[in-house]
XYZ file of C-alpha atoms in Angstrom:
435
model
C 14.572 5.562 -3.321
C 13.398 8.855 -4.866
C 14.749 11.965 -6.547
C 12.803 15.199 -6.117
C 13.479 17.982 -8.621
C 13.399 21.260 -6.684
C 14.947 23.397 -9.433
C 16.579 23.336 -12.900
C 13.787 21.133 -14.268
C 12.658 22.553 -17.611
C 14.797 25.621 -16.912
C 18.383 26.808 -16.473
C 18.978 28.069 -12.945
C 18.401 27.162 -9.266
C 19.825 23.647 -9.637
C 18.597 21.611 -6.663
C 17.891 17.871 -6.504
C 16.892 15.925 -3.382
C 17.782 12.231 -3.169
C 15.738 10.370 -0.556
C 16.698 6.898 0.626
C 18.454 5.742 3.769
C 19.805 9.316 3.760
C 18.463 12.616 2.458
C 21.146 14.138 0.234
C 20.830 17.437 -1.634
C 22.696 17.963 -4.906
C 23.364 21.700 -5.374
C 21.198 24.579 -4.170
C 21.281 27.577 -6.502
C 19.516 30.757 -7.530
C 17.823 31.560 -10.839
C 18.543 35.088 -12.051
C 15.835 36.918 -14.002
C 14.204 40.280 -13.322
C 13.629 38.802 -9.847
C 15.561 35.916 -8.334
C 13.842 32.555 -8.081
C 14.829 30.020 -5.434
C 14.521 26.215 -5.188
C 11.210 24.708 -4.054
C 12.717 23.844 -0.695
C 10.961 24.552 2.605
C 12.609 24.976 6.002
C 11.378 21.626 7.320
C 12.985 19.769 4.404
C 16.221 21.746 4.823
C 16.466 20.847 8.513
C 16.020 17.129 7.776
C 18.869 16.916 5.256
C 21.771 14.600 6.087
C 24.310 15.934 3.587
C 24.687 18.458 0.775
C 26.925 18.106 -2.284
C 28.029 21.122 -4.341
C 29.154 20.457 -7.920
C 30.734 23.883 -8.525
C 30.693 27.520 -7.462
C 28.451 29.203 -10.047
C 25.536 30.920 -8.323
C 22.867 28.949 -10.178
C 24.240 25.938 -8.269
C 25.537 27.479 -5.015
C 23.636 30.717 -4.418
C 20.939 29.434 -2.041
C 23.190 27.252 0.149
C 23.424 29.703 3.099
C 19.611 29.708 3.287
C 19.823 26.055 4.352
C 21.684 27.144 7.475
C 19.244 30.012 8.011
C 16.521 27.323 8.014
C 18.327 25.226 10.621
C 20.419 22.744 8.601
C 23.481 21.715 10.627
C 25.195 19.202 8.346
C 28.141 19.348 5.967
C 28.521 20.579 2.396
C 30.904 18.410 0.346
C 32.924 20.260 -2.298
C 36.425 20.758 -3.709
C 38.820 23.356 -2.292
C 38.631 25.677 -5.342
C 34.829 25.487 -5.193
C 34.905 26.538 -1.548
C 37.190 29.510 -2.283
C 35.163 30.674 -5.278
C 31.805 30.161 -3.558
C 32.937 32.317 -0.637
C 33.770 35.119 -3.096
C 30.483 34.883 -5.003
C 28.240 34.656 -1.947
C 29.868 37.707 -0.344
C 29.280 39.708 -3.513
C 25.668 38.536 -3.793
C 24.986 39.578 -0.194
C 26.602 42.971 -0.791
C 24.416 43.609 -3.836
C 21.165 42.287 -2.337
C 21.572 43.986 1.054
C 18.220 43.791 2.858
C 16.648 41.648 0.115
C 18.959 38.647 0.566
C 17.340 35.396 1.777
C 20.248 34.949 4.208
C 22.810 36.873 6.278
C 26.595 36.978 6.621
C 26.226 34.745 9.678
C 24.583 32.114 7.470
C 27.443 32.338 4.959
C 29.960 31.983 7.798
C 28.097 28.940 9.109
C 28.186 27.369 5.649
C 31.942 27.942 5.349
C 32.608 26.334 8.745
C 30.547 23.294 7.719
C 32.363 22.507 4.463
C 34.071 19.160 3.880
C 36.874 19.440 1.302
C 37.216 16.508 -1.090
C 39.907 15.753 -3.646
C 39.165 14.279 -7.057
C 39.045 10.486 -7.414
C 38.881 9.796 -3.665
C 35.867 8.123 -2.051
C 34.393 9.727 1.065
C 32.967 7.041 3.330
C 31.091 9.473 5.590
C 27.423 8.636 6.063
C 25.576 5.702 4.522
C 26.306 6.662 0.918
C 29.942 6.947 -0.238
C 30.603 9.810 -2.679
C 33.435 10.559 -5.081
C 34.263 13.558 -7.278
C 35.747 13.465 -10.782
C 36.836 16.408 -12.907
C 33.987 18.030 -14.850
C 36.027 20.440 -17.037
C 33.496 23.261 -16.564
C 35.261 25.715 -14.238
C 38.016 25.492 -11.634
C 36.986 22.934 -9.006
C 33.891 21.687 -10.841
C 33.002 18.062 -10.194
C 30.988 15.134 -11.479
C 29.520 13.313 -8.467
C 29.340 9.537 -7.973
C 27.003 8.502 -5.152
C 26.368 4.981 -3.847
C 23.301 4.424 -1.678
C 20.835 1.596 -0.994
C 22.346 -0.634 -3.666
C 22.096 2.042 -6.369
C 24.782 4.195 -7.955
C 23.883 7.699 -9.124
C 26.007 9.869 -11.411
C 25.321 13.624 -11.298
C 27.034 15.472 -14.134
C 26.714 18.977 -12.717
C 27.809 21.241 -15.579
C 30.292 19.405 -17.787
C 32.688 20.180 -20.605
C 34.261 17.178 -22.322
C 36.689 19.393 -24.244
C 39.957 20.677 -22.827
C 40.164 24.457 -22.515
C 43.105 26.808 -22.041
C 42.977 26.226 -18.288
C 41.349 22.846 -17.654
C 41.373 19.294 -18.920
C 38.078 17.938 -20.213
C 35.558 15.985 -18.138
C 36.108 12.351 -17.284
C 33.904 9.735 -18.995
C 33.396 5.985 -18.628
C 31.592 5.751 -15.287
C 29.578 2.869 -13.877
C 26.103 3.622 -12.582
C 22.421 2.839 -12.992
C 21.042 6.396 -12.696
C 22.270 9.584 -14.377
C 21.233 13.192 -13.760
C 22.616 15.153 -16.712
C 22.593 18.797 -17.764
C 21.235 19.904 -21.162
C 22.227 23.569 -21.527
C 23.208 22.817 -25.126
C 21.181 19.644 -25.513
C 19.365 20.382 -28.785
C 20.441 18.557 -31.954
C 21.309 21.903 -33.514
C 23.711 22.681 -30.650
C 27.088 21.781 -32.106
C 30.073 23.731 -30.809
C 32.789 24.944 -33.151
C 36.412 23.962 -32.546
C 38.245 26.065 -29.950
C 40.632 27.554 -32.508
C 37.674 28.650 -34.655
C 35.956 30.256 -31.652
C 39.203 32.095 -30.873
C 39.443 33.395 -34.441
C 35.842 34.629 -34.477
C 36.409 36.426 -31.157
C 39.759 38.017 -32.061
C 38.431 39.135 -35.469
C 35.526 40.868 -33.692
C 37.923 42.503 -31.217
C 40.352 43.661 -33.923
C 37.504 45.023 -36.038
C 36.532 47.386 -33.219
C 40.083 48.327 -32.166
C 40.999 49.227 -35.748
C 38.188 51.810 -35.658
C 39.638 53.114 -32.365
C 36.655 51.802 -30.476
C 36.315 50.020 -27.174
C 35.249 46.410 -26.721
C 33.033 45.464 -23.768
C 33.116 41.773 -22.889
C 30.518 40.913 -20.212
C 31.669 37.757 -18.511
C 31.181 35.571 -15.478
C 33.702 36.291 -12.738
C 34.830 32.686 -12.656
C 35.501 30.339 -15.520
C 34.734 32.305 -18.647
C 36.500 35.462 -17.405
C 39.815 33.651 -16.977
C 39.500 31.743 -20.264
C 38.803 34.954 -22.212
C 41.625 36.777 -20.449
C 44.123 34.064 -21.343
C 42.888 34.051 -24.946
C 43.434 37.814 -25.235
C 46.855 37.563 -23.585
C 47.938 34.812 -25.971
C 46.931 36.726 -29.105
C 48.468 39.965 -27.819
C 51.797 38.229 -27.192
C 51.751 36.657 -30.642
C 51.028 39.998 -32.349
C 47.788 38.771 -33.955
C 45.702 41.141 -31.858
C 45.972 44.938 -31.917
C 47.971 46.230 -28.960
C 45.753 47.814 -26.310
C 45.153 47.718 -22.556
C 42.879 45.017 -21.126
C 40.851 46.345 -18.203
C 39.554 43.956 -15.559
C 36.546 45.113 -13.572
C 34.226 43.527 -11.057
C 35.115 40.286 -9.324
C 37.274 38.973 -12.168
C 40.452 40.322 -10.569
C 39.681 38.668 -7.210
C 38.759 35.404 -8.901
C 42.040 35.520 -10.828
C 43.950 35.406 -7.532
C 41.928 32.374 -6.428
C 42.716 30.632 -9.712
C 46.430 31.250 -9.228
C 46.364 30.051 -5.605
C 44.696 26.826 -6.806
C 47.028 26.289 -9.750
C 47.508 22.585 -8.942
C 43.960 22.049 -10.248
C 44.790 23.676 -13.609
C 46.428 22.141 -16.672
C 50.086 21.170 -16.336
C 51.123 23.774 -18.916
C 49.630 26.590 -16.820
C 51.393 25.254 -13.722
C 54.684 25.183 -15.618
C 54.303 28.793 -16.756
C 53.630 29.920 -13.182
C 56.348 27.895 -11.444
C 59.241 27.558 -13.856
C 59.358 30.691 -15.978
C 58.917 34.448 -16.071
C 55.877 33.868 -18.262
C 53.194 33.874 -15.554
C 49.901 34.259 -17.474
C 48.194 35.634 -14.349
C 50.529 38.643 -14.210
C 50.602 39.977 -17.761
C 51.760 43.545 -18.424
C 48.599 44.061 -20.473
C 46.174 43.706 -17.528
C 45.003 46.949 -15.921
C 42.525 47.833 -13.175
C 40.390 51.019 -13.438
C 41.995 53.712 -11.260
C 38.797 55.378 -10.086
C 35.212 54.447 -9.290
C 33.931 56.589 -12.148
C 36.272 54.697 -14.551
C 37.286 57.968 -16.192
C 40.719 56.587 -17.112
C 39.100 53.741 -19.056
C 36.733 56.012 -20.978
C 39.677 58.296 -21.872
C 41.486 55.520 -23.763
C 41.347 55.656 -27.555
C 40.884 51.910 -27.665
C 40.645 49.188 -25.043
C 39.164 45.816 -24.191
C 37.087 45.728 -21.002
C 36.261 42.478 -19.213
C 33.579 43.046 -16.610
C 30.889 41.224 -14.679
C 28.174 40.190 -14.945
C 28.076 37.772 -17.858
C 24.350 38.144 -18.608
C 24.288 41.893 -17.762
C 22.097 41.321 -14.716
C 24.202 43.782 -12.751
C 27.785 44.667 -11.951
C 30.176 47.269 -13.412
C 29.408 46.181 -16.983
C 26.210 48.263 -16.796
C 28.269 51.429 -16.237
C 30.336 50.658 -19.333
C 27.206 49.998 -21.362
C 25.680 53.257 -20.153
C 28.760 55.312 -21.131
C 29.845 53.476 -24.286
C 26.593 52.023 -25.611
C 25.623 55.039 -27.728
C 28.679 54.954 -30.035
C 28.750 52.744 -33.115
C 32.549 52.634 -32.903
C 32.269 50.435 -29.833
C 31.162 46.834 -29.544
C 29.792 44.426 -26.969
C 30.789 40.787 -27.416
C 28.777 38.174 -25.546
C 30.898 35.140 -24.712
C 28.612 32.971 -22.599
C 25.148 31.519 -22.293
C 22.391 34.162 -22.065
C 19.374 32.879 -20.144
C 15.797 33.855 -20.910
C 14.720 37.082 -19.233
C 18.227 38.583 -18.992
C 19.535 41.789 -20.594
C 22.104 39.735 -22.472
C 19.379 37.638 -24.106
C 17.440 40.807 -24.968
C 20.486 42.253 -26.757
C 21.062 38.985 -28.617
C 17.467 39.124 -29.812
C 17.965 42.629 -31.206
C 16.820 44.984 -28.430
C 17.730 48.603 -29.222
C 16.881 49.927 -25.772
C 17.640 48.639 -22.296
C 16.439 49.580 -18.835
C 19.490 50.329 -16.697
C 18.723 51.062 -13.078
C 16.424 54.111 -13.180
C 16.661 55.014 -16.868
C 16.226 53.593 -20.345
C 19.175 53.885 -22.741
C 19.509 53.537 -26.502
C 21.871 50.855 -27.787
C 23.937 51.900 -30.805
C 27.127 49.883 -30.317
C 27.631 46.645 -32.246
C 26.372 43.541 -30.413
C 27.956 40.221 -31.370
C 28.428 36.771 -29.922
C 31.560 34.634 -29.900
C 30.892 30.881 -29.680
C 32.801 30.118 -26.483
C 31.332 27.590 -24.103
C 32.155 25.732 -20.913
C 29.364 23.193 -21.531
C 29.279 20.105 -23.719
C 27.089 20.110 -26.814
C 24.397 17.610 -27.872
C 26.770 15.070 -29.385
C 29.158 15.200 -26.416
C 26.361 14.836 -23.861
C 25.060 11.748 -25.664
C 28.612 10.361 -25.705
C 28.942 10.985 -21.955
C 25.721 9.086 -21.238
C 26.660 6.284 -23.635
C 30.012 5.818 -21.874
C 28.315 4.887 -18.566
C 28.167 1.138 -17.936
C 24.953 -0.316 -16.475
C 22.802 2.744 -17.134
C 19.058 2.163 -16.639
C 17.481 5.573 -16.002
C 18.432 9.115 -17.057
C 16.996 12.422 -15.830
C 17.666 15.358 -18.152
C 17.767 18.741 -16.401
C 19.289 22.250 -16.688
C 17.877 23.075 -20.134
C 15.196 25.246 -21.706
C 13.317 25.669 -24.969
C 12.932 21.968 -25.747
C 16.649 21.174 -25.398
C 16.116 18.706 -22.548
C 13.480 16.807 -24.549
C 15.726 16.528 -27.616
C 18.625 15.267 -25.538
C 16.423 12.759 -23.692
C 15.258 11.213 -26.980
C 18.821 10.943 -28.271
C 20.133 9.397 -25.042
C 17.275 6.878 -24.951
C 18.053 5.834 -28.514
C 21.824 5.632 -27.919
C 21.781 3.812 -24.566
C 18.486 1.938 -24.303
C 18.006 3.496 -20.867
C 14.762 5.224 -19.930
C 15.271 8.997 -20.308
C 12.957 11.396 -18.467
C 12.590 15.177 -18.528
C 11.208 15.919 -15.054
C 8.956 18.875 -14.327
C 9.637 21.315 -11.519
C 8.589 19.850 -8.163
C 8.156 16.286 -9.435
C 9.366 13.228 -7.535
C 10.602 10.160 -9.432
C 11.399 6.711 -8.110
C 14.704 5.068 -8.984
């Protein structure tokens, strides 16, 4: 039985892992976003021979290449949760709209994917095929799942992206599995990666926001449409209601508003407190009086405000409406841009974090004068938590550390090997390993 690493090996992006035994099962199939997209090392012949595909969650670095499987002739199912299906449909449609003629697949391929999905609930085994699978909550975004897979006498645990801590919207990831093989992410796998407490992250963020609003400036918060966008929105809403944050409108732009509706429609997958607020009170956090939508395509009404907070996609500034806000507001030192998520190598967000004073936006280069800061929010577990997750697995013999860059995977592998006694490997892109 083998695992082939077709993406996210020594990198963050294009997660794609092929398990070959009595069945050929693909774990995730995403896109890597840089100046140019990079796709998994997956040819059409391999795609056609797949028996099943499992999707851990909707983020494009895990889901974005799935329709290309159907373009290549794959005719099997994709196993996923209901929220993941809803969110993936939204993200793929937007990707196709933006890519137009440069997309590796068509709307017909997306439609074929959606008609071949198999919805699974958490903690229920699917006995389809030769290898039963089960999902457990991963705590990363709505619908995200840790996968348990039994095949040929082995049991594989695939973490996907995990967050062991509870957030405003979700409970933390489940631990304490049984399995002999683990595929684990390492986004924050370095020893130095130690997340601050949630209340401290909130304070850092709100202090940054208030500092700009008190100068009558505008705050741009680039964010992912799903996951981080909703968490940040609920944080702002909470501090506005309590009076800790300066009163101002919160503008939602890009796909965040559409994703918000999907979150509300899938409220049974959120924390009980959120469900209670929606169902039993007039305190629905999804319908706050503070949320506004820009009234025109040129966003003139937003720019006319004395002060405002703007949540807009995309989270790493690869595209989306956030570039228009940066173009119009980036030359004033009264304004600020607060990064609230991971910024991958080669993205505009990473360039700003590293001190860039100019950015190429579409067909022109602009100066950056506004304040750039980072708030330490995360939807991923840190080094200590990832080691704990691995250590909690009974019977572990082999660990593959993926989805990390800059030496983070190697540091995590050493720590897991020491803590568990299991063999820990950092695979290279395209490698095949026996289990």
